[in-house]
Amino acid sequence: MSSPSLQTRADTKVPARIARSAATTRGAHLRTEDFGGWLADRGRAHAFQVERIPFAELDGWSFQESTGNLVHRSGRFFTVEGLHITEEGEPYGDGPYADWYQPVIKQPEVGVLGILVKEFDGVPHLLMQAKMEPGNPNLLQLSPTVQATRSNYTKAHRGADVKYIEYFVGPGRGRVIADVLQSEHGSWFYRKSNRNMVVEAVGDVPLLDDFCWLTLGQINELLHRDNVVNMDARTVLSCLPFEDTSDGALLSDVELLSWLTGERTRHSVRAERVPLDSLPGWKCGEDAIEHVAGRYFKVMAVSVRADNREVTGWTQPLFEPVGPGVLAFLTREFGGVPHVLMHARVEAGFLDTIELGPTVQYTPGNYAHLPASERPLFLDTVLRARPDRIRYEAVHSEEGGRFLGAESRCLIIDADEADAPLDPPPGYAWVTRAQLTSLVRHGHYLNVQARTLLACLNATETRTR
Amino acid sequence: MSSPSLQTRADTKVPARIARSAATTRGAHLRTEDFGGWLADRGRAHAFQVERIPFAELDGWSFQESTGNLVHRSGRFFTVEGLHITEEGEPYGDGPYADWYQPVIKQPEVGVLGILVKEFDGVPHLLMQAKMEPGNPNLLQLSPTVQATRSNYTKAHRGADVKYIEYFVGPGRGRVIADVLQSEHGSWFYRKSNRNMVVEAVGDVPLLDDFCWLTLGQINELLHRDNVVNMDARTVLSCLPFEDTSDGALLSDVELLSWLTGERTRHSVRAERVPLDSLPGWKCGEDAIEHVAGRYFKVMAVSVRADNREVTGWTQPLFEPVGPGVLAFLTREFGGVPHVLMHARVEAGFLDTIELGPTVQYTPGNYAHLPASERPLFLDTVLRARPDRIRYEAVHSEEGGRFLGAESRCLIIDADEADAPLDPPPGYAWVTRAQLTSLVRHGHYLNVQARTLLACLNATETRTR
């Protein structure tokens, strides 16, 4: 009979090593002060242009006659479709009843977003990539080691191999630190999730062009700069385990999960796919599909010329929000433990009704027409926060492969009882950072905006100690 | 400023109290040896009859002209629809490519399955109900305190109130011990989940007819009898926390979650709703919709007369499996810690591709026509297990409100290297009981059959100590 050795269920050494990386702001390979030059150099090495084009100039993409959906002739990549969302009132849900139509991106394939880790001089470093995406405000941002769909890396895609993918999938991969399916933007994607992975390499790792090793401390510094660390990197960073010494919380874990279950249950949301070309409230033009009142976002198209992509030169549709967003955590300390006010959000494309979002997640322009009584909760508190209450602020943009200039001001704000009461309104709950880290080990608890702010919160914690 | 007191995140007292209840086989209210008499008495108190009827005799139910789906005229309860399932091969999934059609029950409403707990003589007791369901082989079984859909308990249903519901929802409810959305049969339901709750009552609880207080030790004894503890009770019982002293496992928690993520990612399953009346491979008769080869299940209808239901007398469709099923855990001890061999199963109606099922979950009759090489893995090992290897065996049936005579032989079997190797085939992993209990705190990890066997495993552990 075999007598295999067991492992302890929780590896406590990994969080300690991650903490060591976070505390190290001097990397073994690239100094943080040289990072801007390195990134600019990568930008110069790759000439590329992004131009807005009318839908008619899309190559390989067209509006399918039977459905009006925007599809690629290969049947691959993604489609832009219509969605009809109904949120039901009594007796099926708490309502209020809501009913709307919107375009949505359908991309059923699960991709890998992976960061490779390796120790240099006793400190774990993360392998990051300078990656161009057509929708990024500054085109080139810092992305995970790997950012690829399955058909990408199984080579259905006509193009180059995905670099470093062998460290994440297949028999020779490294030691897993985190591996979880996380949702992406539920307001723009229909049930999309990606595999967020952090893997420690065993043995040597060649350093290729466009890649650099950075400590978590260095990345945390870069997270304080505008539009440097891309969304894919931020969501993977949020999944890193960290050392947690605080065991206290306003809600016990059971109460927190019960609150979440209650929020999931009290909303009854139906999302039905409908043809894109007959969406009530939206108008199709030659250059864009847009909301009749100019709100939310446009579907539009771009032409891209670049040479460091798997495929050289392409056209594609993108979603372009009509204005910048605001993402904010309101935080308060209770009993000596910092808590974040989380919001149970319904988004049309979520797999399971609600996920936890930041306290505030809005595009203020979409609400400018509303009277004060109907404005989103906590939005004005965030917009009017005094500078001395702002613990973190930077502008970050969403996935530039699907979204054009989708920038949000990301804020972490110290609040008081007047701003955000101990007993919050329905749909909100105070959650500790340790609890957020426990939740993010599982999929579909924290939405992508909450994960961005969790990465920022972790970056702030490190900086101030 | 407020200075609220914090709670510890994990309440260690609750598992200890649950363990005390499990160790107590003498209840404060009803002796286990008197239980059979009590249940028979409840049966006599309620006259009821269940008769098979042709679809044409359904009252309020009909095949909708536009879709061919079987629906209720109120638009409520559930519908029977068609589903077209495609499991994709490369490059989107590991395949092999599969494509089939089947009827499916669509019931978008989330219900509450809740067990109320209260201490008597220092021992927590569970409030259980003798509940008739038309599909139960013996009609009357032991169910949770509450078993109700949302429209049930918000009174959209024309009938009596749901007893004890106020302990589970609303501001006056008790102290939550478990509260999680769990999936139900993914092969028969389209994305159905129910809220599994265990709540401890604060203050006195009136004891109504058809209800009895039992210790967990008593219920565990009843779990060793055939067809006594219903599915709804079993799934809620599986969510109880228990004291866990073993920290060792073949896979660390991160590795286990990573394996699960990998299994979710490598399967690409599309489930598309299609009309019921034109399902390839199925034939519609006056009394049943059945598979052309006589496999899987039939859709049929019954008439029910009873007086202890929220509504007195009704007709409804049911699913009737063509033969009994087998559910089995193969278990082995590694390094002194018992492990269960779990199977990552694709079921068409799952919210997210796969959930963990038992080692074996099959209706053997469906595979009788296959050559040995194509028979399901581990099925023959289970069917041929020597009596001295069988640690647990009982027949249980699935939800009698939807399924007619859906019985399965439930087994827990001690295996060896020849039966079930340390290094299992793809799609299988060894998991400890403590890990299963951690997973079941979250939804969509363990399927309903695995939860039945987890409840049985916990019942066995108690009995043998």
PDB file of C-alpha atoms in Angstrom, chain A residues 384-392 412-414:
ATOM      1  CA  ARG A 384     -17.258  65.757  -2.579  1.00  0.00           C
ATOM      2  CA  ALA A 385     -14.712  63.961  -0.368  1.00  0.00           C
ATOM      3  CA  ARG A 386     -12.179  66.313   1.242  1.00  0.00           C
ATOM      4  CA  PRO A 387      -8.621  65.703   0.039  1.00  0.00           C
ATOM      5  CA  ASP A 388      -7.427  64.724   3.533  1.00  0.00           C
ATOM      6  CA  ARG A 389      -9.944  61.863   3.538  1.00  0.00           C
ATOM      7  CA  ILE A 390      -8.660  60.381   0.274  1.00  0.00           C
ATOM      8  CA  ARG A 391      -6.216  57.581   1.079  1.00  0.00           C
ATOM      9  CA  TYR A 392      -5.803  56.437  -2.494  1.00  0.00           C
ATOM     10  CA  ILE A 412     -10.295  54.805  -1.289  1.00  0.00           C
ATOM     11  CA  ILE A 413     -11.827  57.226   1.155  1.00  0.00           C
ATOM     12  CA  ASP A 414     -11.898  57.365   4.954  1.00  0.00           C
TER      13      ASP A 414
END
